[in-house]
Amino acid sequence: MGKAAITRLCIIFLSVATLIGVAQEWRARQPVHYTITDDNGLPSNEVYQVVQDNFGYLWIGCDAGLYRYDGTEFRYYTSSRQNSRSVSGLQLDANGTIWCKNFTGQVFRVESDSLRVVCDLTGRVSSVFPFTLDDAGNLFVGMKRSIVQFNHDGDSIASIDVAPNDSTSLLPIQDMIYYKQRLYCFLPRAGIFCVNPVSSTVQKVLTEVEHWNSVAIGFFLNNGKLHGLRSDNSKRQYSLSVLHGDSMTVYHEYLPHEGGFRIHAVCSDRDDQLWLCTSAGAFRFDATVVSLNTADAIYKTEKISWLLHDKENQYWFTTLNSGLIASPSLEVCMLDPENSALGEKQVTAISCFDQNTLLAGTYGGLMYHVDPINDSVAAFIDDGLKKYYAVKSFTDASNYFIVAHGVTEFIDRKTEERRLMPIANARDVAIAGDTAFFILPEAFAAVSLSDFEKNNAQTDIVFIRKTGGRAIEFNPADGLLYVAFNDGVFTYSAGRLEPVTLNGHPVFANALSAAGGVTWVACVNDGVVGFQNGNVVARYSAKEGLKESNVRTLFAVNDTVIACTNEQLYTICTKAKQVNSYDITEGINPKDVSAVTMCGEQIWLATNKGLLHFPFDLPGVNTVRPNISITGISLDGTALSADSSCSLPYGNSNLVIQFSSVALRSRGKAVFQYRMIGLDSNWITSPWVNRSVTYPNLPPGEYRFEVRAVNESGFSSEKPANFSFTVEQPVWQTWWFYVFATILLVGAVLAITTLRIRSVGRRAEMKNKMALSQLTALKAQMNPHFMYNALNSIQDLVLQQDVKNATLYLGKFSRLMRKVLEASGKEEITLGDEIELLGLYLELEKLRMGDQFTYAITRGRDVDDNIRIPSMILQPFVENALKHGLLHLKGDKLLTIDFSLENDLICTVTDNGIGREKSALIRRRQEHPSFATEATEKRIDLLNAFRDGHYSIAFTDLKDGDVAKGTRVTIRIPLG
């Protein structure tokens, strides 16, 4: 495609009087297209030029400025120094950077998200001044008679005079191009000049005309060669030239004109075919063309200003009044009332009777002949009086065909005689032998054709089944008639109807078509199924490549099935078992299709917008992999750099990653797939309109975000765009924190261990003291006085020959000793054992002290014998009461022991002895301390230190006035 400014040819005027061929008016094929205008996002309908950069973005120069288009959004690029809004002359330099100009003399370069003014020649150049770029990024601007050179930063570094001062040209340099390290420029009435920008030497290029009477010339590149388009007013024609060595050689001169035709640009597509962009549409031509005809133009009602053939094989036409025209494929064409004799848009039926004839029927009941070779349309038996209802079907026979369109017509193919058949509202017709079978909304019927030809309206109708349906098809290979009833598909033969099934369930159909011995069924829920002799022989569903199971219509020919769903049109090669699909991205909208057929190598579709056709081998797969880039990264609204050393703080709240891609052909059907390795390795699919993803509160670790674009055919980006980063560890997960925590932990463990060792030591010491206390108490309990007195009393019984009592008390003494020894080895015993030990002890003491001594052991009702208490904790106090309180008392001696519960166990030992004061005085005189009492008190202290709870001993002196009446000892023992 040429690099020269789009407006360089805007003043070329050519006549088109000889270009208009009225007889061929409907021959032009009109490619299917969609438009982008100011109604759906385009900033201006006056568009001058469009180019595509290396990434795939479209850059649009229009009356509203410079815009970048990614297939979804328009981004505006401007400069605060820009003094004119309109932008044209778009060019890409060697680095893929976009350059452009406005009409006041400013040249811009795209940098980041804005325009940078590289040079400002306002007032010094014409509004259509040319500029070009060399491989090093130097800028060259055409002035009146010279070329000014600027470096990449916009500094003027050279000025080269092109024409001598005495030149007859009064006009500035009109066009200029950089080609093979030389500058070629055209100066009106002076000629073409070749300039060496390094040496500043100028050489005139030889031409066949020394002084051209031209008003314009434009340079463009095609097939790697420099071409020129020249308009010659003297000869009233234009010509194409090519550079050979040092001269421009004319290789075509044509189009003598008489006015009215304007050429805006010459462009090359990706196949190196040349296009004329004109005020009467776009023309594609090559070197063999000697004349152009307006009938050959596409979009001939539009003022085409530029053409771009993008990387996805889609064509973009810019217009000066209708915005952008996008054609997914020039081979997908539409015949409608605007470009053909078709009377209405909504075509409901179509059938191919031979390779040269198509019949098409409309919703209004009209029928048309279609020439598939010349794309011409003519009314079939054009009598406007015979309009019926929508054409449902065409059924072909050898000499006639039957049309169902409200009424049912029998039409002779030779004479075109039309006769009404006695059947109304037929949805489909099939011919088997001499019989025409009809499927109606309410019945399945038949008519004898021979009888009809003889009797016409008097022909009898045979109703075979009073159930309606949608379609009917006769398969001569198996001799079966297949009927799509409302309750399923049946075969009919010899007067019998048999249901056909798939995996044991009925088959519901929208359409039927037989070819190659197989009857193909467009199923409501089961895709495309083929039957022979009523049995399933083939099936195409999701497993074989159909994305939908509800097939609306189909057509079969040889080993090919054409099937249409709501979202896709499929061509199925049954022999190779290959499925191709088409949709809106190829300019084919399956939702519009009501019927399909094939004529020659073209597929024809009856749609509600006209007749659409395209080659059978039209590529249905877009293999161009979309590029992908990460356009922005932010954390809590603050932009981040995407370098490899990016680190995010712990506790980040919202990481937003933005990305962009271009899939122009997909029309929004492409998707994004992304993943965050380190969080989840699975790809997540996102709609095309979602251009960002947010991650809240990522945990610490290393991450790699990857994103790729996947086009409508499933082809993804060559390499995903990626962004690697680290989320910092929190303070408590850093190495120095671990060291500090380890030191702290070791210190704590040492401290706890030390304390534990001390605690264990103290407990061991307490246990030793407890044991010592128990031994001391045991010694106190087993003191010689007690043993001596007890044995003495037993000896008295022996001397008195009271053998019975001596034996009894000796046994009790033995039991007491055994109980004491058992209790001394235990820390705890039951209350019952303690009471039994006390009873034995007191019985022996009573033997010694005589009948004057009495004792009693009592307890409350709620006191249980199984309560556990420290072993022998009470005996020392009982012994102390006897030894120091009652022994020195004259008269009756009484000792009571009582047990009660008040949360704790309360043990009360009460005697009516001489009291503690007299007892202490006697001990001092006798120098006999109470070892048992002291040992027990130490034991109580140890128990309080060693166990939970609180042990206590309380002494109460009982008096009557100043006279001692005894002593009460209260021992509190905690339970549990």
mmCIF file with all atom_site columns, C-alpha atoms in Angstrom, residues 121 123-126 129-130 141-148 159-165 167-176 185-188 190-191 193:
data_model
loop_
_atom_site.group_PDB
_atom_site.id
_atom_site.type_symbol
_atom_site.label_atom_id
_atom_site.label_alt_id
_atom_site.label_comp_id
_atom_site.label_asym_id
_atom_site.label_entity_id
_atom_site.label_seq_id
_atom_site.pdbx_PDB_ins_code
_atom_site.Cartn_x
_atom_site.Cartn_y
_atom_site.Cartn_z
_atom_site.occupancy
_atom_site.B_iso_or_equiv
_atom_site.pdbx_formal_charge
_atom_site.auth_seq_id
_atom_site.auth_comp_id
_atom_site.auth_asym_id
_atom_site.auth_atom_id
_atom_site.pdbx_PDB_model_num
ATOM 1  C CA . LEU A 1 121 ? 5.397  24.544 9.387   1.00 0.00 ? 121 LEU A CA 1
ATOM 2  C CA . GLY A 1 123 ? 1.933  29.176 7.102   1.00 0.00 ? 123 GLY A CA 1
ATOM 3  C CA . ARG A 1 124 ? 4.922  27.797 5.192   1.00 0.00 ? 124 ARG A CA 1
ATOM 4  C CA . VAL A 1 125 ? 3.358  24.841 3.385   1.00 0.00 ? 125 VAL A CA 1
ATOM 5  C CA . SER A 1 126 ? 0.133  24.099 1.536   1.00 0.00 ? 126 SER A CA 1
ATOM 6  C CA . PHE A 1 129 ? 1.854  19.126 1.759   1.00 0.00 ? 129 PHE A CA 1
ATOM 7  C CA . PRO A 1 130 ? 3.618  15.748 1.445   1.00 0.00 ? 130 PRO A CA 1
ATOM 8  C CA . VAL A 1 141 ? 8.734  17.570 4.198   1.00 0.00 ? 141 VAL A CA 1
ATOM 9  C CA . GLY A 1 142 ? 7.939  18.880 0.701   1.00 0.00 ? 142 GLY A CA 1
ATOM 10 C CA . MET A 1 143 ? 7.934  22.696 0.509   1.00 0.00 ? 143 MET A CA 1
ATOM 11 C CA . LYS A 1 144 ? 7.441  24.910 -2.562  1.00 0.00 ? 144 LYS A CA 1
ATOM 12 C CA . ARG A 1 145 ? 10.686 24.109 -4.368  1.00 0.00 ? 145 ARG A CA 1
ATOM 13 C CA . SER A 1 146 ? 12.684 22.304 -1.687  1.00 0.00 ? 146 SER A CA 1
ATOM 14 C CA . ILE A 1 147 ? 12.704 19.421 0.729   1.00 0.00 ? 147 ILE A CA 1
ATOM 15 C CA . VAL A 1 148 ? 13.390 20.153 4.398   1.00 0.00 ? 148 VAL A CA 1
ATOM 16 C CA . SER A 1 159 ? 17.278 21.776 3.110   1.00 0.00 ? 159 SER A CA 1
ATOM 17 C CA . ILE A 1 160 ? 17.581 20.467 -0.442  1.00 0.00 ? 160 ILE A CA 1
ATOM 18 C CA . ASP A 1 161 ? 16.564 22.571 -3.442  1.00 0.00 ? 161 ASP A CA 1
ATOM 19 C CA . VAL A 1 162 ? 14.698 20.449 -5.958  1.00 0.00 ? 162 VAL A CA 1
ATOM 20 C CA . ALA A 1 163 ? 13.899 22.801 -8.887  1.00 0.00 ? 163 ALA A CA 1
ATOM 21 C CA . PRO A 1 164 ? 15.867 25.823 -10.136 1.00 0.00 ? 164 PRO A CA 1
ATOM 22 C CA . ASN A 1 165 ? 14.475 29.268 -9.406  1.00 0.00 ? 165 ASN A CA 1
ATOM 23 C CA . SER A 1 167 ? 11.347 26.750 -13.091 1.00 0.00 ? 167 SER A CA 1
ATOM 24 C CA . THR A 1 168 ? 7.983  27.320 -14.710 1.00 0.00 ? 168 THR A CA 1
ATOM 25 C CA . SER A 1 169 ? 6.189  25.550 -11.863 1.00 0.00 ? 169 SER A CA 1
ATOM 26 C CA . LEU A 1 170 ? 4.275  27.833 -9.561  1.00 0.00 ? 170 LEU A CA 1
ATOM 27 C CA . LEU A 1 171 ? 2.896  25.001 -7.435  1.00 0.00 ? 171 LEU A CA 1
ATOM 28 C CA . PRO A 1 172 ? 4.637  23.370 -4.445  1.00 0.00 ? 172 PRO A CA 1
ATOM 29 C CA . ILE A 1 173 ? 5.870  19.771 -4.363  1.00 0.00 ? 173 ILE A CA 1
ATOM 30 C CA . GLN A 1 174 ? 2.735  17.724 -4.734  1.00 0.00 ? 174 GLN A CA 1
ATOM 31 C CA . ASP A 1 175 ? 3.800  14.224 -3.691  1.00 0.00 ? 175 ASP A CA 1
ATOM 32 C CA . MET A 1 176 ? 6.905  12.558 -2.279  1.00 0.00 ? 176 MET A CA 1
ATOM 33 C CA . CYS A 1 185 ? 9.023  13.889 -5.590  1.00 0.00 ? 185 CYS A CA 1
ATOM 34 C CA . PHE A 1 186 ? 6.750  15.449 -8.177  1.00 0.00 ? 186 PHE A CA 1
ATOM 35 C CA . LEU A 1 187 ? 6.707  19.143 -8.924  1.00 0.00 ? 187 LEU A CA 1
ATOM 36 C CA . PRO A 1 188 ? 3.804  20.140 -11.225 1.00 0.00 ? 188 PRO A CA 1
ATOM 37 C CA . ALA A 1 190 ? 8.516  20.596 -13.749 1.00 0.00 ? 190 ALA A CA 1
ATOM 38 C CA . GLY A 1 191 ? 8.491  16.809 -13.550 1.00 0.00 ? 191 GLY A CA 1
ATOM 39 C CA . PHE A 1 193 ? 12.951 14.325 -9.383  1.00 0.00 ? 193 PHE A CA 1
#
